[in-house]
Coordinates of C-alpha atoms in Angstrom, one line a residue:
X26 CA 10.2 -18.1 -46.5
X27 CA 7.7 -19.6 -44.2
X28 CA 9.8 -21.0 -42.2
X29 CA 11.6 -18.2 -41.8
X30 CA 8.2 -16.3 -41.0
X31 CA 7.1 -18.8 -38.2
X32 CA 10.5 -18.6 -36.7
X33 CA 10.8 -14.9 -36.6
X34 CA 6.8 -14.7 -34.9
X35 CA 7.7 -17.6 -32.5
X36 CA 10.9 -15.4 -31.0
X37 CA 8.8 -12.5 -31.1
X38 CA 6.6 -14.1 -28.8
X39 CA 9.2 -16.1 -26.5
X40 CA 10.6 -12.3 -26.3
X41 CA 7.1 -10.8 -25.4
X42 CA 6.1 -13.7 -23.1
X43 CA 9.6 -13.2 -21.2
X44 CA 9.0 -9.4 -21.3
X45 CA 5.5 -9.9 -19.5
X46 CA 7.3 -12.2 -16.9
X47 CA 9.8 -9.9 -15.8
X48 CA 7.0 -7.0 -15.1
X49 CA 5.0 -9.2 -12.8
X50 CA 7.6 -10.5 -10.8
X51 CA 9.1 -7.9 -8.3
X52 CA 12.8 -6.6 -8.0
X53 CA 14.1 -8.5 -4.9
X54 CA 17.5 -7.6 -5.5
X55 CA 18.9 -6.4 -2.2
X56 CA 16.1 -7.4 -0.7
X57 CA 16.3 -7.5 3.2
X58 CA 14.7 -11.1 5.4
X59 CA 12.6 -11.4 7.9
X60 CA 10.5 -14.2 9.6
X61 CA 7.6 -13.3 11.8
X62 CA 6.3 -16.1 13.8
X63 CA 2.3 -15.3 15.5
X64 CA 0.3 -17.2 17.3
X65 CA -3.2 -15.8 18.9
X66 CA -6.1 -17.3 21.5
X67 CA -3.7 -20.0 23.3
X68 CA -6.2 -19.5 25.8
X69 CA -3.4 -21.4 28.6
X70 CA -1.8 -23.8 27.0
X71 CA 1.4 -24.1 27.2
X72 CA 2.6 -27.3 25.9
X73 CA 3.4 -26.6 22.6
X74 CA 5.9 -23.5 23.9
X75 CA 8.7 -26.0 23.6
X76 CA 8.6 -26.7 20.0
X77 CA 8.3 -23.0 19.3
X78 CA 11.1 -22.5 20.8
X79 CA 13.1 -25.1 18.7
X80 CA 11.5 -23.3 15.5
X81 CA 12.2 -19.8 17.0
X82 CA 15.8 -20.4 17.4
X83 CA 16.8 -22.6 14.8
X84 CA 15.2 -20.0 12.1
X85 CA 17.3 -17.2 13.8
X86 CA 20.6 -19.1 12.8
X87 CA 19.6 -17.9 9.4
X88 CA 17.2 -14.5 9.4
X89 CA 16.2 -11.9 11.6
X90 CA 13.1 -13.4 13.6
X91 CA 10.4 -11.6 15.5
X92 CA 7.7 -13.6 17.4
X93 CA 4.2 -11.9 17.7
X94 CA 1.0 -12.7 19.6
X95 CA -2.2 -11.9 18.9
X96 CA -4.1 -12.0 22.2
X97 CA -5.8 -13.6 24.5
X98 CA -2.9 -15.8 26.5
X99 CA -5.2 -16.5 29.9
X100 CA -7.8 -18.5 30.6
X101 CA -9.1 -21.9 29.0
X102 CA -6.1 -24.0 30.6
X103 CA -6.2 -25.0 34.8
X104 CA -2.8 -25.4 35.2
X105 CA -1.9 -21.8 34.5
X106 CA -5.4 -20.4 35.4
X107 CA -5.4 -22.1 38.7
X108 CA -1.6 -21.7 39.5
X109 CA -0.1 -19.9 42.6
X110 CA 0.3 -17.2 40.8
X111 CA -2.6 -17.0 38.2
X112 CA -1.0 -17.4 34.7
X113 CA 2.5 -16.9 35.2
X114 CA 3.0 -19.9 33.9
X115 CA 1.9 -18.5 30.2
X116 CA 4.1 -15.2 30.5
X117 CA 7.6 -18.2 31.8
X118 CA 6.7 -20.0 28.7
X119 CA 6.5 -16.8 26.6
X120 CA 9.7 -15.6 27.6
X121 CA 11.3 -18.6 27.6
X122 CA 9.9 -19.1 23.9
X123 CA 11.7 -15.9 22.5
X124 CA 8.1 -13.7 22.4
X125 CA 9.1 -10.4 21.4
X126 CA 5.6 -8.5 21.7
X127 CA 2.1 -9.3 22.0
X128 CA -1.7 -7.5 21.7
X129 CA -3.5 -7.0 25.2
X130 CA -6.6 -9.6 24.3
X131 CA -10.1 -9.5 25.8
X132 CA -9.3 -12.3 28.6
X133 CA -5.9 -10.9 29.8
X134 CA -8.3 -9.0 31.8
X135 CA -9.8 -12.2 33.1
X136 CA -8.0 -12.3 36.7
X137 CA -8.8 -8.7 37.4
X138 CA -6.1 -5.6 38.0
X139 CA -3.7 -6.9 40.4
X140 CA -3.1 -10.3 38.4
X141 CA -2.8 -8.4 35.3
X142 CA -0.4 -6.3 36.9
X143 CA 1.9 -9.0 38.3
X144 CA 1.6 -11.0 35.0
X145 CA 2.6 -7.4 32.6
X146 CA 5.2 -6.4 35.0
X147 CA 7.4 -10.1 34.9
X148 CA 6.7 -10.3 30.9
X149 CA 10.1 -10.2 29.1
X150 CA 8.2 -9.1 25.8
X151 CA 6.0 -5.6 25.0
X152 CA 2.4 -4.7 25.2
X153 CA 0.8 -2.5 22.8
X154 CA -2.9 -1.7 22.5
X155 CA -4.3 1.5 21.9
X156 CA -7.7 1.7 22.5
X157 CA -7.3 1.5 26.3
X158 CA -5.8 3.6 29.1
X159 CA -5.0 2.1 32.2
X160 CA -3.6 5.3 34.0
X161 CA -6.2 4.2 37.1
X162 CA -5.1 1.5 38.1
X163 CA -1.8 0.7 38.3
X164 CA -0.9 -1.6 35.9
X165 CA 1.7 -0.8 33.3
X166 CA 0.4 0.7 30.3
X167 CA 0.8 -1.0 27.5
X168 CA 2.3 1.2 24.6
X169 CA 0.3 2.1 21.8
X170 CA 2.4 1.3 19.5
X171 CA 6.2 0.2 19.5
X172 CA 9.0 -0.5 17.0
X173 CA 11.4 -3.5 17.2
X174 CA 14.6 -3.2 15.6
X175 CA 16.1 -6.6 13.8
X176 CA 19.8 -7.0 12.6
X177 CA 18.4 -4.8 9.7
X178 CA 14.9 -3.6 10.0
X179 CA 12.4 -1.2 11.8
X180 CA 9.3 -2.7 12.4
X181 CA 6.3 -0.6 14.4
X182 CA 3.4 -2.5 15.5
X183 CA -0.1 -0.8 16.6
X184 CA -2.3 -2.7 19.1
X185 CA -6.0 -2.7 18.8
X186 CA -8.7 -4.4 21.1
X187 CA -12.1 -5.7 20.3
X188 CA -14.4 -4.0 22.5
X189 CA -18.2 -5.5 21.9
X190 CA -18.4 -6.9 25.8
X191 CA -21.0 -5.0 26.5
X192 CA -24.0 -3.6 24.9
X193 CA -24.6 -0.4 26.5
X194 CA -20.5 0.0 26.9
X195 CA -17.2 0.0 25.5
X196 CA -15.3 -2.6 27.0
X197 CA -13.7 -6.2 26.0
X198 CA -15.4 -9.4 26.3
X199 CA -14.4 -9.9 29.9
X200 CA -16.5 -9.3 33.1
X201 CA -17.1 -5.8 33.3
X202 CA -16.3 -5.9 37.4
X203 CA -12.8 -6.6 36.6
X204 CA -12.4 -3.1 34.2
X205 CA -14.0 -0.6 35.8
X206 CA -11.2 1.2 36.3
X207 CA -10.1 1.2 33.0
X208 CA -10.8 3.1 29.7
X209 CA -11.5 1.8 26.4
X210 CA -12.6 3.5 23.3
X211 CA -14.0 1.9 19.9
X212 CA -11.1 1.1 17.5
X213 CA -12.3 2.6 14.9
X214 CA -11.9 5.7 16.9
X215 CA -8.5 6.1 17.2
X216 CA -7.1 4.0 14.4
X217 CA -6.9 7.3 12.0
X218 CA -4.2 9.2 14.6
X219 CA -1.9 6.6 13.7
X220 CA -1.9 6.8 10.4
X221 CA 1.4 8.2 9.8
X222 CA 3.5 6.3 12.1
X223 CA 5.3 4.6 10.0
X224 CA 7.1 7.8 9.2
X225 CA 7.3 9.1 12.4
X226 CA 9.1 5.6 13.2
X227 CA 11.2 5.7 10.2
X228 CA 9.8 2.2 9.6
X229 CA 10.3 -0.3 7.0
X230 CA 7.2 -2.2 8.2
X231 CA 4.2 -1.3 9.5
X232 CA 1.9 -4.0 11.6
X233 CA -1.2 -3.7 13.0
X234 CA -1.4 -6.4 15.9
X235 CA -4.6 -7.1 16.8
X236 CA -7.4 -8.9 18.8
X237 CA -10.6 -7.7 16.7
X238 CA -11.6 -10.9 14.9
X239 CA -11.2 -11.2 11.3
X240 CA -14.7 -10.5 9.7
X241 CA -17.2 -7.7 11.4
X242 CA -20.8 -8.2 12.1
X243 CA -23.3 -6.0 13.3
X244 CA -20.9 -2.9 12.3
X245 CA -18.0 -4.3 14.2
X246 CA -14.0 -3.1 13.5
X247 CA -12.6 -6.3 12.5
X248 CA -9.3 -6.8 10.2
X249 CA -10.9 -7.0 7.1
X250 CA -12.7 -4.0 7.8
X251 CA -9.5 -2.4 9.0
X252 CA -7.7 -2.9 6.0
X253 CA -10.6 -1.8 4.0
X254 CA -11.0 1.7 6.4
X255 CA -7.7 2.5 7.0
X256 CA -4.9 1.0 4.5
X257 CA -2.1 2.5 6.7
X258 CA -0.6 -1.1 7.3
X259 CA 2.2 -3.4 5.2
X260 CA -0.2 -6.1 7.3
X261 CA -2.0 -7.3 9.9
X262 CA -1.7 -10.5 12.1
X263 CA -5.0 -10.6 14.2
X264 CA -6.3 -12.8 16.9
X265 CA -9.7 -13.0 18.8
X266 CA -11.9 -15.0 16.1
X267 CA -10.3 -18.4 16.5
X268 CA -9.6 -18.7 13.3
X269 CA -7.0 -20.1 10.6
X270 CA -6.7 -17.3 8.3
X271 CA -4.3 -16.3 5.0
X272 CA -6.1 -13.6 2.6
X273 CA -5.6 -10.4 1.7
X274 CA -7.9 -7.3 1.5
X275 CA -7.3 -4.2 0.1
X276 CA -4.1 -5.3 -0.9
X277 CA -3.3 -5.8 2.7
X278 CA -2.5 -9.6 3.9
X279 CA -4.1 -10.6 7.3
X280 CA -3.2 -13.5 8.8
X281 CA -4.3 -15.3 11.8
X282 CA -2.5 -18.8 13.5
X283 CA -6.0 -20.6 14.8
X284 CA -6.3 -21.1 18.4
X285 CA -4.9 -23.3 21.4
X286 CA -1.6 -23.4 19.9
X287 CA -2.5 -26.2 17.9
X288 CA -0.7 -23.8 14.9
X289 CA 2.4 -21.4 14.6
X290 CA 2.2 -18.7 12.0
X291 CA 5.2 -18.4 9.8
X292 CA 5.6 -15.3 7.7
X293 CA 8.2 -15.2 5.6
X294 CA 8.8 -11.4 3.9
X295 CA 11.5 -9.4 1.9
X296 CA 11.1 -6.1 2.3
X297 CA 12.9 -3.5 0.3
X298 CA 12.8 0.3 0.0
X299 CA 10.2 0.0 2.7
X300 CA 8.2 -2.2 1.2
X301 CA 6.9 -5.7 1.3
X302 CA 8.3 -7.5 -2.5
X303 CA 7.5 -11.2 -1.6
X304 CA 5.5 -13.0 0.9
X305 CA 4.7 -16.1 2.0
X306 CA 2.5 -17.6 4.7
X307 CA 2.2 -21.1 6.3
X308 CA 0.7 -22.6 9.3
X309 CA 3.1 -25.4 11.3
X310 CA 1.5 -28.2 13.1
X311 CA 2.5 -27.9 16.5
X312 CA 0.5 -31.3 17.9
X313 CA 2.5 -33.2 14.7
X314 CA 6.2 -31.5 14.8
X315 CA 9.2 -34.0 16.3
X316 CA 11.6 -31.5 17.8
X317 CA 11.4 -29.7 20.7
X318 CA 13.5 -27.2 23.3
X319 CA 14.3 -29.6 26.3
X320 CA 14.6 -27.2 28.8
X321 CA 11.6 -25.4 28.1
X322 CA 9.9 -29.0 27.7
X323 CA 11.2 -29.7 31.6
X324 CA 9.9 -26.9 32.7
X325 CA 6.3 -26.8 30.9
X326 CA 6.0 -30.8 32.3
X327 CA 7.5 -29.7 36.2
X328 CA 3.7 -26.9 35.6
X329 CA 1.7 -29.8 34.6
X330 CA 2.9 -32.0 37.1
X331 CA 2.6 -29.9 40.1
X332 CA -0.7 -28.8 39.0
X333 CA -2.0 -32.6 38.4
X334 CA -1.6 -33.6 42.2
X335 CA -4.8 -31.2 42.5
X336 CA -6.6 -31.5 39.0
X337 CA -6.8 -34.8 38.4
X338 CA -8.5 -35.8 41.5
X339 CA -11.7 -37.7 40.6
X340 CA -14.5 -36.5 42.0
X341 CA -17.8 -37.8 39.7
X342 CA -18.0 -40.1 37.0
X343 CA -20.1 -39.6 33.4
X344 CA -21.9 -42.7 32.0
X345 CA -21.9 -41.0 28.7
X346 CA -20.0 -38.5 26.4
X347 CA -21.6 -35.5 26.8
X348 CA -21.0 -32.6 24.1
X349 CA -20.9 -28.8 25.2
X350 CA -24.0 -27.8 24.6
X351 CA -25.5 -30.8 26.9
X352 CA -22.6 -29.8 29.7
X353 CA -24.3 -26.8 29.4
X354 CA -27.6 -28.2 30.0
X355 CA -26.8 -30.0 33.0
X356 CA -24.5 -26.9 34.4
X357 CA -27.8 -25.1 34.5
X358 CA -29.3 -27.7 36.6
X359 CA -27.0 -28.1 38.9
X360 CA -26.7 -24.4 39.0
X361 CA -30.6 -24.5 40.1
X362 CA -30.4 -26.9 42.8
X363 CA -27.3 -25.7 44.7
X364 CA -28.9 -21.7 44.6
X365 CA -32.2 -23.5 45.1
X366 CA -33.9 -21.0 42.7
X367 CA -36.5 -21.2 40.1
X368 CA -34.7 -20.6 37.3
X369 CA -30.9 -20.7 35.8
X370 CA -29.1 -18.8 32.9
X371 CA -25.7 -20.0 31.8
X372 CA -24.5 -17.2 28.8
X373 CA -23.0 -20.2 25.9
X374 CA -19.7 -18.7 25.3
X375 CA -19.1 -19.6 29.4
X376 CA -19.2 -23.3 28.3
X377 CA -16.0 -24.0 26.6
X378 CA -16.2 -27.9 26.2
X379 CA -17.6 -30.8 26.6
X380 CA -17.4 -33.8 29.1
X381 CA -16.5 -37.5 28.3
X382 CA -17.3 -40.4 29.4
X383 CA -15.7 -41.6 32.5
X384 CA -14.0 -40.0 35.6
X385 CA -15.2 -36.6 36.5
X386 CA -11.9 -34.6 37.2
X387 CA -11.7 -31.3 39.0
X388 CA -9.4 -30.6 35.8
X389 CA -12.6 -31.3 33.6
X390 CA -14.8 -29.4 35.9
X391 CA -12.4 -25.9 35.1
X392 CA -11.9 -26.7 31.7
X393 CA -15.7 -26.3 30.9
X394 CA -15.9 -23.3 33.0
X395 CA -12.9 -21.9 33.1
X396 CA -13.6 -18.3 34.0
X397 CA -14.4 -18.6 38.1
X398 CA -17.5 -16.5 37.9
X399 CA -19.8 -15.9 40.9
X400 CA -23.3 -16.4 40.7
X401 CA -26.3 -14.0 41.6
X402 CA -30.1 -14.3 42.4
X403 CA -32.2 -11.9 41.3
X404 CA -36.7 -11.8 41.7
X405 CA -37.8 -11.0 38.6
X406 CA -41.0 -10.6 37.0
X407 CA -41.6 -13.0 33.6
X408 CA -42.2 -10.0 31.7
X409 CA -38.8 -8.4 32.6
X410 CA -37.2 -12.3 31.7
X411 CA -38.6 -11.8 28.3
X412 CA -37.3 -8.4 28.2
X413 CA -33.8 -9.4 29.2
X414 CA -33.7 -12.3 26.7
X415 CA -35.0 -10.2 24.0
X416 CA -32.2 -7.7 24.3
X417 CA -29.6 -9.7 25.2
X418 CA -26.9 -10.9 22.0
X419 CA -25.7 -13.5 24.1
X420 CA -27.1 -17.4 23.7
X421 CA -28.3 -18.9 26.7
X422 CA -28.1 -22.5 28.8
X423 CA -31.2 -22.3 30.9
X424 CA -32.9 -24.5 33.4
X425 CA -36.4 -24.9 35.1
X426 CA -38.8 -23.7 32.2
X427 CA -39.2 -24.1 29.1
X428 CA -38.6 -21.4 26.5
X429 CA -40.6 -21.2 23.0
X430 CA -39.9 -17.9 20.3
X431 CA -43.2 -17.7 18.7
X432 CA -43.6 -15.1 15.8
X433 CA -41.6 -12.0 17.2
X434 CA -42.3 -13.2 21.1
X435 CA -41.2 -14.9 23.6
X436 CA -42.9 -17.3 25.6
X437 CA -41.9 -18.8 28.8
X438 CA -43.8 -22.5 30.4
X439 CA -43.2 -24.3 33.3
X440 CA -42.1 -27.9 32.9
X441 CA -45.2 -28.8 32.5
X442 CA -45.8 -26.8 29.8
X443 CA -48.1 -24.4 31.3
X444 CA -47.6 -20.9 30.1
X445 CA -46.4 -18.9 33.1
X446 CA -48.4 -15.4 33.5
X447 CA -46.0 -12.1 33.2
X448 CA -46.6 -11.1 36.4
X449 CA -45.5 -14.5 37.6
X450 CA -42.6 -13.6 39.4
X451 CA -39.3 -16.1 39.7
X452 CA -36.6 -16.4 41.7
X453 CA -33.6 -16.3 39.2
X454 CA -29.9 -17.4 39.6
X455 CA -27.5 -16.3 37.1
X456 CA -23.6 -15.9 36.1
X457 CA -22.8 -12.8 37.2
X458 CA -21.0 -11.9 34.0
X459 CA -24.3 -11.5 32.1
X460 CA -26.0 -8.4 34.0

């Protein structure tokens, strides 16, 4: 009789166990594939583009396969900012690749409207973002959002912007001379018009693609506050923060590939009934994977070594490594002597790296500055320095004085540690992208 009784409560709780099981796991039968490959901030390099497209088009012999970007394709690498033809190198490589559609970033502003123009124009993928209007100026606009069609699938993507450039404004973080002419509004502004698009679309995915950053500050629209705010989207793959990210909030998953194409996202889904039952996330290790496209691989090497004949000219030499935040130290100074000024600010996020030791390159020199900037002198008083510093959220390289925070102020000495009156006044060069 026991025995009986232990083998009639163990099957009743196999039975219930199994029961449990089949609830959590979702029905996938008749399931449709799709891989979405993102990257985001490659920031000019290109190298990598040949093993992406190896990936790209071996996956396609087996599922339907969109490739996504998340931003910010200029500036960071000489060979494509410096090229005759500023960036098209990034936009060959992209179509070459198999890019179907990508977010306008922050720095595809970077070369100002008639660059941008040329570069949007020869680009054999789409441009969404809808936060900005570009009707003054001539360059195509970029649609707000846009639906790619697969073997079997709709899939809309929306395009959204960061645009914290400027205190007092609403633009990207780009120079504000080179989007004058253009129109941006706040993303959180316009995200809620779009909320039934995926209807309107007849979509069975909808994608915010964005360049926002991942995680807000100071009251900031990033993705996890867009999935928190407005839970319109199956997901979002982001760009803009740098960053290697896999989570999900609010039920939404937001990914994000890292930077420099060091990392390709892979997004493996099956989407059903117009909605996502199974997903699955990795990054692949671009810098580490074997195979490789070798036509795109020619061509990538036939930029780098057309561009190296100028680059790699030697024109200093370092004794030292130097990291970025002493590159930006001596920037400053150099900055000082050749405006032959009192004083030099450098804003941090203009130094991108570091400088090793050994030959000083021209190749080094526009990797650590790799926006081309101008520089402006301005007379100013000490008390209007403080002022500036004070309400500026940008860090600072500086040169010619020293500068203490004491309590809640700010106090400015000479290098010999004299405090230097308010009504002092200085003559005061500074990166024109500051002001």
């Amino acid at each position: 009789m026991r025995k009986t009784l232990l083998f009639i409560l163990i099957a009743v709780f196999i039975f219930s166990c199994k029961k449990s099981d089949d609830e959590s796991v979702p029905d996938i039968t008749g399931a449709k594939n799709l891989t979405i490959f993102c990257v985001n901030d490659q920031h000019g390099q290109i190298n990598n583009f040949s093993k992406i497209k190896y990936i790209v088009d071996a996956e396609k012999q087996h599922t339907s396969v969109i490739v996504a970007c998340g931003g910010d394709i200029f500036s960071g690498n000489p060979v494509v900012d410096f090229y005759d033809g500023k960036g098209y190198p990034m936009i060959d490589a992209m179509n070459l690749a198999g890019f179907d559609i990508s977010v306008v970033g922050n720095h595809e502003y970077d070369y100002g409207e008639v660059v941008l123009k040329d570069r949007m124009e020869q680009a054999g993928f789409v441009w969404v973002c809808a936060n900005v209007d570009m009707e003054n100026t001539g360059v195509p606009e970029p649609y707000e959002y846009y639906t790619l069609s697969t073997d079997s699938l709709r899939v809309t993507f929306l395009g959204l912007v960061e645009t914290n450039g400027k205190d007092n404004g609403t633009i990207p973080s780009t120079h504000p001379f080179r989007v004058q002419n253009f129109t941006f509004e706040r993303p959180e502004n316009v995200v809620a018009q779009y909320a039934n698009v995926k209807e309107q679309e007849n979509a069975d995915l909808y994608i915010a693609l964005t360049h926002l950053g991942h995680d807000g500050y100071g009251g900031n629209l990033c993705d996890f506050q867009l999935a928190e705010q407005f839970p319109y989207f199956d997901l979002i793959i982001g760009g803009h923060s740098h960053a290697e990210v896999n989570t999900t909030v609010n039920g939404i998953p937001i990914f994000q590939s890292g930077s420099y194409l060091n990392k390709l996202g892979k997004i493996e889904l099956k989407v059903k009934d117009k909605e996502v039952v199974d997903i699955n996330f990795k990054l692949i290790d671009l810098n580490n994977y074997p195979d490789y496209d070798a036509g795109l691989k020619a061509i990538i090497d036939q930029y780098n070594e057309t561009m190296a004949l100028v680059l790699d000219e030697v024109i200093g030499y370092s004794h030292q490594d130097h990291q970025k935040y002493q590159v930006g130290c001596f920037y400053t100074d150099a900055l000082r002597e050749r405006l032959d000024v009192d004083v030099t600010f450098q804003n941090s996020g203009g130094v991108r790296s570091g400088l090793n030791e050994g030959d000083i390159t021209i190749r080094e020199i526009y990797e650590f500055d790799p926006f081309n900037n101008s520089a402006i002198i301005y007379e100013m008083s000490v008390s209007d320095i403080k002022a500036f510093l004070k309400g500026s959220a940008a860090g600072f390289y500086y040169s010619g004085v020293q500068i203490q925070q004491v309590d809640n102020s700010v106090e400015i000495r000479d290098l010999s540690n004299n405090i230097i009156p308010n009504t002092t006044i200085l003559l005061l060069g500074i990166n024109d992208y500051i002001p």
